[in-house]
Short mmCIF file of C-alpha atoms and ligand atoms in Angstrom, two decimals:
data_model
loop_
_atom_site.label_atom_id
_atom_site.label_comp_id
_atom_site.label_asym_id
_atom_site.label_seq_id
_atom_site.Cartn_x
_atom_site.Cartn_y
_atom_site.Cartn_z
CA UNK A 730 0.00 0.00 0.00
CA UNK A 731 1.08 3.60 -0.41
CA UNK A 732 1.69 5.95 1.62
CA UNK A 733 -0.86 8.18 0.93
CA UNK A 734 -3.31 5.06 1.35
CA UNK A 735 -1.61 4.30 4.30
CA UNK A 736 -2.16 8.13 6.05
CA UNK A 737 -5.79 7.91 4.50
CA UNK A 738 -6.32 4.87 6.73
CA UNK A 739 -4.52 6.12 9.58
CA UNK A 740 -6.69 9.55 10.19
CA UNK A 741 -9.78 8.98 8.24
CA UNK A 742 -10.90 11.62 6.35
CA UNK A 743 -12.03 14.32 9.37
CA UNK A 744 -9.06 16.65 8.60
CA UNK A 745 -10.78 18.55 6.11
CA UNK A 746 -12.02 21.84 7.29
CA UNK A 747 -11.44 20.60 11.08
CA UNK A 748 -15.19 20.10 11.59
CA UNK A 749 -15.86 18.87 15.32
CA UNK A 750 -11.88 18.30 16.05
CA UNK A 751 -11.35 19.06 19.78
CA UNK A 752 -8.02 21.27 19.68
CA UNK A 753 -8.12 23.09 23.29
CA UNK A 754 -10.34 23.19 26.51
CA UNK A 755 -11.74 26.72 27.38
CA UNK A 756 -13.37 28.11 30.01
CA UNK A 757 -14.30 31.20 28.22
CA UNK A 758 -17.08 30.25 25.54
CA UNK A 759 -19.44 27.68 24.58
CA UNK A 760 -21.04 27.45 21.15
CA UNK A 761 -23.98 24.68 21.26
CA UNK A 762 -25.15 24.20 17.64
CA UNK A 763 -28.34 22.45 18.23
CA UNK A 764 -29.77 24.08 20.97
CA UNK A 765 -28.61 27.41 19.60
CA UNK A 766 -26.99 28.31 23.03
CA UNK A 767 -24.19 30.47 23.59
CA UNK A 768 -22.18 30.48 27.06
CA UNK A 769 -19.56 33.03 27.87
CA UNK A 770 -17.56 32.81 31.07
CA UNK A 771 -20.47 30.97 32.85
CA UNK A 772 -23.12 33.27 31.25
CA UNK A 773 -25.87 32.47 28.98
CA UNK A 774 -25.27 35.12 25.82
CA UNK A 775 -28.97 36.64 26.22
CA UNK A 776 -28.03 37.27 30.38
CA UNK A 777 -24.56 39.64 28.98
CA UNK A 778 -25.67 41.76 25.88
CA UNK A 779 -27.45 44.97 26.58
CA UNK A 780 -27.37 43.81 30.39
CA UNK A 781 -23.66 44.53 30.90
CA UNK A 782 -21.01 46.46 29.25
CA UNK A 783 -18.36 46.09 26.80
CA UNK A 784 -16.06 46.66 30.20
CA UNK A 785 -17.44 43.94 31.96
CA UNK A 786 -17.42 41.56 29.09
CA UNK A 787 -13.54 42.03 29.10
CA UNK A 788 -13.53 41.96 33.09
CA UNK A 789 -14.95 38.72 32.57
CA UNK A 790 -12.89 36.66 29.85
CA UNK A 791 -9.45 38.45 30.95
CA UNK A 792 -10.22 37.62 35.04
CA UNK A 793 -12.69 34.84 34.98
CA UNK A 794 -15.58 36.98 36.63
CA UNK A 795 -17.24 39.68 36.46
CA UNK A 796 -15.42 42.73 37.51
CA UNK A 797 -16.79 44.56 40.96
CA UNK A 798 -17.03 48.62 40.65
CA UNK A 799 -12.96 49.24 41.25
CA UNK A 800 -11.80 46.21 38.81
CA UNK A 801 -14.21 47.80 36.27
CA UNK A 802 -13.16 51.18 36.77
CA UNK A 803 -9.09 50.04 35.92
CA UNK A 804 -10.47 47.71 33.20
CA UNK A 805 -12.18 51.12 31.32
CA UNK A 806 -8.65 53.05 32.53
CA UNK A 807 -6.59 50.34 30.63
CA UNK A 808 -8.92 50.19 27.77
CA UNK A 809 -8.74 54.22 27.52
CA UNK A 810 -4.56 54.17 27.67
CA UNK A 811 -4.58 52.27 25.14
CA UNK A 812 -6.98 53.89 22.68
CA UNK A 813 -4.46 56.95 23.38
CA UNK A 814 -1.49 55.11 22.84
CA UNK A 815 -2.54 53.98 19.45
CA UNK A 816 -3.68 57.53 18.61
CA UNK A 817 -0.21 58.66 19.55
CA UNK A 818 1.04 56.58 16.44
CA UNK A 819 -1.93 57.73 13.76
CA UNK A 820 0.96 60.57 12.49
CA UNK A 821 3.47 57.63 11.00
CA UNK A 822 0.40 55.63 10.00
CA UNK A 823 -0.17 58.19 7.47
CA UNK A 824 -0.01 55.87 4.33
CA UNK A 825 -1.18 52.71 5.95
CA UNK A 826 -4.47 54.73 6.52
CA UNK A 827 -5.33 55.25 3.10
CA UNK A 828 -5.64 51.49 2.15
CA UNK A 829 -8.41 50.15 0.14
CA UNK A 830 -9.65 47.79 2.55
CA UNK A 831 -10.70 48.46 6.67
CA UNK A 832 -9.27 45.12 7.82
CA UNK A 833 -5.67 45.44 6.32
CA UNK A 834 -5.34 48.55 7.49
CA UNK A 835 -6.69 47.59 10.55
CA UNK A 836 -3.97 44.63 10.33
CA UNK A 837 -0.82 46.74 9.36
CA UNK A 838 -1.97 49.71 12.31
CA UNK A 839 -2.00 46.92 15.16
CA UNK A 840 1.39 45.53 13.49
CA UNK A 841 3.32 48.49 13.62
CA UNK A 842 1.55 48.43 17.62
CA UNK A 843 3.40 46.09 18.21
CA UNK A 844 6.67 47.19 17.00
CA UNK A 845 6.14 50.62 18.75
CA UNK A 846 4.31 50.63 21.72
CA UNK A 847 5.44 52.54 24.91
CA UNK A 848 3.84 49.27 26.83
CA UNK A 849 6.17 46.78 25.55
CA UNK A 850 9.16 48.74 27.22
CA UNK A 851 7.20 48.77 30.55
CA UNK A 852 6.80 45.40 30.48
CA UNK A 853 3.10 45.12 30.90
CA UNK A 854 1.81 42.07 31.78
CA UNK A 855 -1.75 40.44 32.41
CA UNK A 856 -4.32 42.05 30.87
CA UNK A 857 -3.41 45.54 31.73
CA UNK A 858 -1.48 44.28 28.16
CA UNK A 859 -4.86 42.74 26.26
CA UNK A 860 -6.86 46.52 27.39
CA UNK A 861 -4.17 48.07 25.72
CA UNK A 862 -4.23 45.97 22.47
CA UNK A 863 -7.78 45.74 22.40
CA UNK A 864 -8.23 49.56 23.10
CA UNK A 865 -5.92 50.24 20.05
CA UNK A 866 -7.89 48.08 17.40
CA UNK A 867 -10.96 51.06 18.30
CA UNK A 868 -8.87 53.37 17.47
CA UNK A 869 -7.21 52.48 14.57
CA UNK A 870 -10.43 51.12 13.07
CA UNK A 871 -12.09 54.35 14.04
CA UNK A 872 -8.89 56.08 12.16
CA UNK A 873 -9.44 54.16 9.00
CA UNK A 874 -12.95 55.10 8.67
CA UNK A 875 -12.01 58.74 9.22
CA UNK A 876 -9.23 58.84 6.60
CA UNK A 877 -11.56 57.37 4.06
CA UNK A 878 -14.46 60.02 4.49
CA UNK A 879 -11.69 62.43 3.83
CA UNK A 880 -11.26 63.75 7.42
CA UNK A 881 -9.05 64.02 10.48
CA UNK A 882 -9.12 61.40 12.97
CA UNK A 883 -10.34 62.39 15.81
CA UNK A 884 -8.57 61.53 19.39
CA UNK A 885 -9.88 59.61 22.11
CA UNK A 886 -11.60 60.64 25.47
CA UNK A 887 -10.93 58.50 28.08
CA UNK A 888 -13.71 59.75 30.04
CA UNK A 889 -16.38 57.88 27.30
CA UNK A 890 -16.75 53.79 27.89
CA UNK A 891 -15.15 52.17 25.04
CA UNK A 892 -18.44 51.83 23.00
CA UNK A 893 -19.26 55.47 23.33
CA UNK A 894 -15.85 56.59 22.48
CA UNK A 895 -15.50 54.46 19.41
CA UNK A 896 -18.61 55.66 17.89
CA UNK A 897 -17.40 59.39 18.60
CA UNK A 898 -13.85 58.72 16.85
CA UNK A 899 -15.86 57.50 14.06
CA UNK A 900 -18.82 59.92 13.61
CA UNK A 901 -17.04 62.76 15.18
CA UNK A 902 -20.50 64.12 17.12
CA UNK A 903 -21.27 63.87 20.68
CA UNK A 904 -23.10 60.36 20.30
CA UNK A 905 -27.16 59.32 21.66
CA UNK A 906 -26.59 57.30 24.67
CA UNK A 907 -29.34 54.68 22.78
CA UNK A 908 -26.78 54.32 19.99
CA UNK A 909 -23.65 53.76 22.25
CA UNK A 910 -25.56 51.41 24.48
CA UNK A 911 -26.74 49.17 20.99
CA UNK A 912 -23.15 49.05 19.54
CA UNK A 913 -22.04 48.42 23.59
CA UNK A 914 -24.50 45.38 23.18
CA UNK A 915 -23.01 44.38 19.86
CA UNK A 916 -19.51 44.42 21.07
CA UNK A 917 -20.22 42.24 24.31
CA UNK A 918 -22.41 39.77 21.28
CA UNK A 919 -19.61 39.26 19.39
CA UNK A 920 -16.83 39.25 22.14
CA UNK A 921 -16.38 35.39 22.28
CA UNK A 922 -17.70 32.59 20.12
CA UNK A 923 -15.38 29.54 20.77
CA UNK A 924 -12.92 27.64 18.50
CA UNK A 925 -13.84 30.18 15.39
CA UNK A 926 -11.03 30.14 12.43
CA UNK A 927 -9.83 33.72 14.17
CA UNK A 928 -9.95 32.55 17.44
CA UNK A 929 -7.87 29.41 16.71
CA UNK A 930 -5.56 31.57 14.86
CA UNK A 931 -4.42 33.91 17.42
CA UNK A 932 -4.33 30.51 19.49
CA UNK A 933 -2.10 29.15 16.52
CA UNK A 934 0.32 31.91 17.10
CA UNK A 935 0.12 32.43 21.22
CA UNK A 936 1.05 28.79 21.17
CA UNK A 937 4.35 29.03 19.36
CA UNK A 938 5.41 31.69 22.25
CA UNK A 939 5.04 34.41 20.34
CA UNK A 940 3.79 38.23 21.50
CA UNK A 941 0.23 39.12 21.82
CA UNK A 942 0.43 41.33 19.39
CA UNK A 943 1.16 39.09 16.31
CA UNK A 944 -1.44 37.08 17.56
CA UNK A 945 -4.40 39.66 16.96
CA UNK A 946 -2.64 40.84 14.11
CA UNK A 947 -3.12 37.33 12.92
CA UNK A 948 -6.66 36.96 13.97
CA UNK A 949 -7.59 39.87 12.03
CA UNK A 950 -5.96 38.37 8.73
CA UNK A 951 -8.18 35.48 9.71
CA UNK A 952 -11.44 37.74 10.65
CA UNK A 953 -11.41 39.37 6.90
CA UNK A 954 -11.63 36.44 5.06
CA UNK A 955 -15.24 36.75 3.78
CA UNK A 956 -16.73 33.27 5.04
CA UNK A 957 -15.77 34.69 8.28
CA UNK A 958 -16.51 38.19 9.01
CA UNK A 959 -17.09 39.99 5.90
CA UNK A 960 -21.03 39.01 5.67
CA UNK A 961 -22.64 42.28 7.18
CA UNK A 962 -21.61 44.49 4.24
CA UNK A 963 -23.30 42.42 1.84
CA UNK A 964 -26.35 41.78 3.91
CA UNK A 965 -27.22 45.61 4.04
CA UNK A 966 -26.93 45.45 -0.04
CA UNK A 967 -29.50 42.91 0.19
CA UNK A 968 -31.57 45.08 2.40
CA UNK A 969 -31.14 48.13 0.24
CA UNK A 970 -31.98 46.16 -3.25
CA UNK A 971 -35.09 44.52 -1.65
CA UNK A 972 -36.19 48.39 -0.38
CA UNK A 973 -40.00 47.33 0.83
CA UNK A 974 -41.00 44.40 2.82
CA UNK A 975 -43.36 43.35 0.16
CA UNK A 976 -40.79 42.59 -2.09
CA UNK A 977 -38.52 40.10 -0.50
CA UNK A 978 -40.30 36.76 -1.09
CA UNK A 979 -39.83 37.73 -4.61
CA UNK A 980 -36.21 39.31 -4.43
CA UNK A 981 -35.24 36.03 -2.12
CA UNK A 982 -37.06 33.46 -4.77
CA UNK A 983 -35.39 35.00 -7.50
CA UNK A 984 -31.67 35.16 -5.86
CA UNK A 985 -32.12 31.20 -5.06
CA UNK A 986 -33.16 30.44 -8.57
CA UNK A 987 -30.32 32.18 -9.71
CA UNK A 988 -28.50 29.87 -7.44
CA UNK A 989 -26.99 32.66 -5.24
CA UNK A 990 -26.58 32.67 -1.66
CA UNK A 991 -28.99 34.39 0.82
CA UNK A 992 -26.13 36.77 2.89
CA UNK A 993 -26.70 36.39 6.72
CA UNK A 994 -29.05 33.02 6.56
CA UNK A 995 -27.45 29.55 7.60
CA UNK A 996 -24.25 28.92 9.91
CA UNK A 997 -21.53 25.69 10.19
CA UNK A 998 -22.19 24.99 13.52
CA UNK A 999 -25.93 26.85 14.53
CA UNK A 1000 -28.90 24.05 13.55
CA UNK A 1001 -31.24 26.70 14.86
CA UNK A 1002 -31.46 30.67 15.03
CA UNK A 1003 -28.26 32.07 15.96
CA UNK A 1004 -28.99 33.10 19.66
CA UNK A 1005 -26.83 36.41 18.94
CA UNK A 1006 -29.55 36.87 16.10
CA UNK A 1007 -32.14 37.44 18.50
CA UNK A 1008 -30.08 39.37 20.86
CA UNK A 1009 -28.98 42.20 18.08
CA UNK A 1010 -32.44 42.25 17.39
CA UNK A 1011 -33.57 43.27 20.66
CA UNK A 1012 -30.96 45.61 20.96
CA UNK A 1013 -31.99 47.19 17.76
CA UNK A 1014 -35.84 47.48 18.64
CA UNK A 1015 -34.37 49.20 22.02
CA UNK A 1016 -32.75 51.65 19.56
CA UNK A 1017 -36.38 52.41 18.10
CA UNK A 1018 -37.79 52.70 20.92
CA UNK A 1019 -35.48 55.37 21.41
CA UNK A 1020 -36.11 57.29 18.24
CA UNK A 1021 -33.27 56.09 16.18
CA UNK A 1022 -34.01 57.81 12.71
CA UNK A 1023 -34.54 54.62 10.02
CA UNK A 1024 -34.14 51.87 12.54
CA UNK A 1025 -37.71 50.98 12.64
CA UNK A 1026 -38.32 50.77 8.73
CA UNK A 1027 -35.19 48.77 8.70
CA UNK A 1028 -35.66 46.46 11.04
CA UNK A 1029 -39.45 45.80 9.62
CA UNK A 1030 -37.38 45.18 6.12
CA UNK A 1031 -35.01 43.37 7.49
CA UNK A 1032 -37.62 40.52 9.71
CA UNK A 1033 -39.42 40.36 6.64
CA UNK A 1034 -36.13 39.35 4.93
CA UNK A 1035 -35.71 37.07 6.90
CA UNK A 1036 -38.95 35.18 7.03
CA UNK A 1037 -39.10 35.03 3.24
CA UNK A 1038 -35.47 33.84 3.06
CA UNK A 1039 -36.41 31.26 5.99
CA UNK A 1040 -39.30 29.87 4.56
CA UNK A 1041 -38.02 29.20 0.76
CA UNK A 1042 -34.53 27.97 2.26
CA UNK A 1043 -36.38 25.04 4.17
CA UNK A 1044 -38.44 23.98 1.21
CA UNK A 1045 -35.30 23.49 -0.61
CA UNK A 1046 -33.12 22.07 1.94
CA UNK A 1047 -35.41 20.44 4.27
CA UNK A 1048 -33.10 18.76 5.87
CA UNK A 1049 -30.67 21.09 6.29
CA UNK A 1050 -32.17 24.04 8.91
CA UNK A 1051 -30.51 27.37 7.37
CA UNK A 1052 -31.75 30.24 9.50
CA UNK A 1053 -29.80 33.69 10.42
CA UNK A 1054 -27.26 34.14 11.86
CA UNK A 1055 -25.61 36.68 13.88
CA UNK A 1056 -24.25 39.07 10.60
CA UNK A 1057 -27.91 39.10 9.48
CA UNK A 1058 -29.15 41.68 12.54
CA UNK A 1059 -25.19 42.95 13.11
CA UNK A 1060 -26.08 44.69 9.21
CA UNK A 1061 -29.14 46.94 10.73
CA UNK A 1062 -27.23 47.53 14.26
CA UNK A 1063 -24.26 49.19 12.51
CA UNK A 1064 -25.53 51.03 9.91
CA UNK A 1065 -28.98 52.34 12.75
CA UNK A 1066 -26.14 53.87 14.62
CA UNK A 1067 -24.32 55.44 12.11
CA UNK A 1068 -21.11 53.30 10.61
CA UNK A 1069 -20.31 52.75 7.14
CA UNK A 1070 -20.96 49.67 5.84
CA UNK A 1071 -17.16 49.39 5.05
CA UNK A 1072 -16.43 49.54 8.66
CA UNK A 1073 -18.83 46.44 9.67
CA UNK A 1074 -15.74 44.20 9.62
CA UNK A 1075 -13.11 46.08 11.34
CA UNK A 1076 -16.37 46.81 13.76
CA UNK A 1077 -16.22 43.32 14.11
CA UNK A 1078 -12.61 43.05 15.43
CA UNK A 1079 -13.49 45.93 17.79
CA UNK A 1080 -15.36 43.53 19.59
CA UNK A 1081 -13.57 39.89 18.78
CA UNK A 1082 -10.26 41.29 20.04
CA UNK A 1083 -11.54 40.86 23.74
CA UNK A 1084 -11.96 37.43 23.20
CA UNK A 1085 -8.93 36.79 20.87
CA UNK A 1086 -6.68 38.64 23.89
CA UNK A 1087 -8.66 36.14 26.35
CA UNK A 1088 -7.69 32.99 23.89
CA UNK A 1089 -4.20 33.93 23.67
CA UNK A 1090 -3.76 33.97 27.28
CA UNK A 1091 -5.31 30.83 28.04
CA UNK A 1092 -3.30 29.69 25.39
CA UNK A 1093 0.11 30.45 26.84
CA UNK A 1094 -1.37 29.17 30.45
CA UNK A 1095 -1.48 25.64 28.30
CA UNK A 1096 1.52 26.15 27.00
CA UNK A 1097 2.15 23.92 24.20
CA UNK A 1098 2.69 24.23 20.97
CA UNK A 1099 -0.49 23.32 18.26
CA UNK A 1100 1.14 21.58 16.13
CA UNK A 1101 -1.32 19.27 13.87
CA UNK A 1102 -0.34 16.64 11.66
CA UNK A 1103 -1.52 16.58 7.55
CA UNK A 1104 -1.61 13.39 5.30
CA UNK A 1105 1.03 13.52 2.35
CA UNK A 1106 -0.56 12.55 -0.74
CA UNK A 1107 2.22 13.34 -3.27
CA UNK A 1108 4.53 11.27 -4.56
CA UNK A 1109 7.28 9.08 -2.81
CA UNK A 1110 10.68 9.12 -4.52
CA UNK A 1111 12.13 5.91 -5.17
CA UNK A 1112 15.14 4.46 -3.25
N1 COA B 1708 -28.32 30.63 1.10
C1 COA B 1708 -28.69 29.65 0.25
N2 COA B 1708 -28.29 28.37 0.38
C2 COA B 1708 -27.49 28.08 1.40
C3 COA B 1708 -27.06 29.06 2.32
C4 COA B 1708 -27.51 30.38 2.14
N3 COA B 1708 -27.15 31.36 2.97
N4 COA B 1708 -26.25 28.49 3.23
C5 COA B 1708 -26.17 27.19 2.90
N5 COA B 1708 -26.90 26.95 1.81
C6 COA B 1708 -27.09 25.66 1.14
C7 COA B 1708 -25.84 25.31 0.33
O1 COA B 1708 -25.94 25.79 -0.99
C8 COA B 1708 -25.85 23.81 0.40
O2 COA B 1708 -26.77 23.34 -0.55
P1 COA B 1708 -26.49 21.97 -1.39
O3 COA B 1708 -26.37 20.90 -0.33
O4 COA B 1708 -27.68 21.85 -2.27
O5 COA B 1708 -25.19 22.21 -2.11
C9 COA B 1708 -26.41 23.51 1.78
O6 COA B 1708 -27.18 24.67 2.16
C10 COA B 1708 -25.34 23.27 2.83
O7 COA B 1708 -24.40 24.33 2.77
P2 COA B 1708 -22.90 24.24 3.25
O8 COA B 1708 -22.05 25.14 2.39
O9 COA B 1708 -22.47 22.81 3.37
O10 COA B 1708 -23.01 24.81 4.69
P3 COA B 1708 -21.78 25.30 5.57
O11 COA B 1708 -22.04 24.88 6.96
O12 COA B 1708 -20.47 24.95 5.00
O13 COA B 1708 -21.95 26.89 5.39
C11 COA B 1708 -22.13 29.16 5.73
C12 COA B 1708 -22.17 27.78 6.39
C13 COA B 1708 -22.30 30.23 6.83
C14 COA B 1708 -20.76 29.40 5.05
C15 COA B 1708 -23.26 29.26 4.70
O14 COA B 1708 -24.50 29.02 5.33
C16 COA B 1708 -23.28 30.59 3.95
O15 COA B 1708 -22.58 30.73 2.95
N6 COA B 1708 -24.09 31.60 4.45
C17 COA B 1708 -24.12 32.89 3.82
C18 COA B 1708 -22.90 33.74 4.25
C19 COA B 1708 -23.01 34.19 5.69
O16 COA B 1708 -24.05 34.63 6.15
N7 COA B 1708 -21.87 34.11 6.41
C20 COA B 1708 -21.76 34.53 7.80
C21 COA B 1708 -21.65 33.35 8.71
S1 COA B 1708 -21.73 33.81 10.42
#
């Protein structure tokens, strides 16, 4: 027998893709596909978003718990240093700034972080060290999106909570508390979401001793891959092309015919409606109760998008549930509260790097190197 046979034999088929492959144990996320549950640090997803802050989220993956009034307070100091540190490098980030794409700017910004920052020299430690890196991906993304309208970035206030400020380095006006606390929710939604392909990136990386830094640098070459974070953008064209409830059954039947994919509907591991589906959604009809301008007629578009899309996609796959999933409702939150739709995916990262700083962490606390195996199928030279 070859040796390709051989290997074939050896680790049946499974390696492609990873699919249910156990490659760490976590205590900072759960991800149950069939019941459509989602545990973070102990908490059920639907008990942190809009209930707590982005702060706590971080008190709770970085210490295990969440953080009492004084651990809180130091948590939203860190995350503020940071945002300022990072701002104090926007001047020789001149050229980086004007790239094309959010995410690889976003990439090359936390890079050069790395190679720069004043906290490396202090030798910060713990996760005085993951505030700082995560504070700096808010402002850099914030930068971006500045520098693309055509405008100055704008520094940050550490007297704002980290959703707050974020949206005011981006939009540049004194923000609605309704639309900081919906992107807060967002960011604490999207925090953690176990062994993801960014998540096991920056694990990838941690694990080879490497510096935080080149591990979220990492993640976020993972994160803009678009069968990972780049859905949200095209969901809101979807939205916008449809334009009135009573045309998506039609728009929907005709972009399945067509054999096109509906953007935001099905997930690999969710069998049911992605629980962070239902919590954006909430958050979002918090935001209209508020008297967000549009956020109303959207999200009416938007739930009618959804049924249609629901409906056809089990009478063609009817064995295969394919319902939404968390980048459907993240498209309505972001744009309701004022981001450009190029911005969803760096948005993203705003949020994931809190759980990516968590991983990496936990990671070194293991402390040994992932190193998986792959089946050689070419050919063997003869003796
Ligand atoms: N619209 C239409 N059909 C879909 C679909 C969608 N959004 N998602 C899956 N399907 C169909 C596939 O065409 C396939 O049909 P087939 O068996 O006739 O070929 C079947 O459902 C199974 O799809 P598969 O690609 O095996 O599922 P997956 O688990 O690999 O894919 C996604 C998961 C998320 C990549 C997929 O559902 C998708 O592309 N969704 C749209 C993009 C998106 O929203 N991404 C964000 C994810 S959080």
């Amino acid at each position: 027998m070859d040796l390709a046979k051989q290997n074939g034999a050896k680790h049946a088929a499974k390696a492609s893709g990873l699919d249910g492959v156990v490659v760490a144990d976590t205590a900072l996320s759960e991800v149950d596909g069939e019941r459509g549950r989602l545990i973070v640090g102990g908490h059920d997803i639907e008990a942190l978003a809009g209930k707590v802050g982005f702060e706590d989220l971080c008190g709770l993956l970085w210490t295990g718990a969440l953080p009492d009034a004084a651990t809180r307070g130091a948590i939203a100091a860190a995350l503020a240093e940071g945002r300022a540190l990072a701002f104090e490098q926007i001047p020789s980030l001149e050229e980086t700034l004007t790239a094309e794409d959010g995410s690889a700017a976003l990439l090359s910004c936390v890079a050069h972080f790395g190679a720069r920052a004043a906290w490396r020299s202090e030798g910060q430690r713990g996760w005085v060290e993951l505030a700082h890196v995560t504070g700096a991906v808010a402002t850099f993304a914030a930068a971006w999106a500045r520098r693309r309208s055509g405008s100055t970035p704008i520094a940050p206030d550490a007297a704002l909570g980290h959703a707050a400020d974020f949206l005011r380095m981006v939009r540049g006006a004194a923000e609605t508390e309704a639309a900081a606390r919906a992107l807060d929710a967002y960011l604490v939604t999207v925090a953690d979401h176990g062994m993801n392909a960014s998540t096991f990136t920056a694990r990838v990386v941690a694990s080879t001793g490497s510096d935080l830094v080149s591990a979220i640098a990492a993640a976020i070459g993972a994160l803009k891959g678009p069968l990972h974070g780049g859905a949200p953008g095209p969901v809101l064209d979807m939205l916008d092309a449809i334009g009135d409830p009573s045309r998506a059954a039609a728009w929907i039947a005709a972009e399945l015919a067509a054999g096109r994919r509906i953007m935001g509907m099905g997930h690999r591991i969710y069998r049911v409606r992605d629980p962070r589906a239902a919590v954006l959604e909430r958050a979002i009809s918090e935001l209209e109760r508020d008297g967000s301008a549009g956020a109303g007629a959207r999200l009416a578009l938007a739930r009618a998008t959804e049924r249609a899309a629901e409906a056809q996609l089990a009478e063609r796959h009817p064995d295969r549930p394919l319902k939404a999933n968390v980048e459907f409702y993240t498209a309505v939150l972001l744009d309701a509260v004022g981001l450009p739709r190029e911005l969803f995916t760096p948005t993203f990262a705003v949020g994931r790097a809190a759980g990516w700083c968590a991983h990496v962490e936990e990671q070194r606390r293991a402390g040994r190197l992932i190193r998986p195996a792959s089946r050689y199928i070419g050919p063997i030279p003869t003796a």
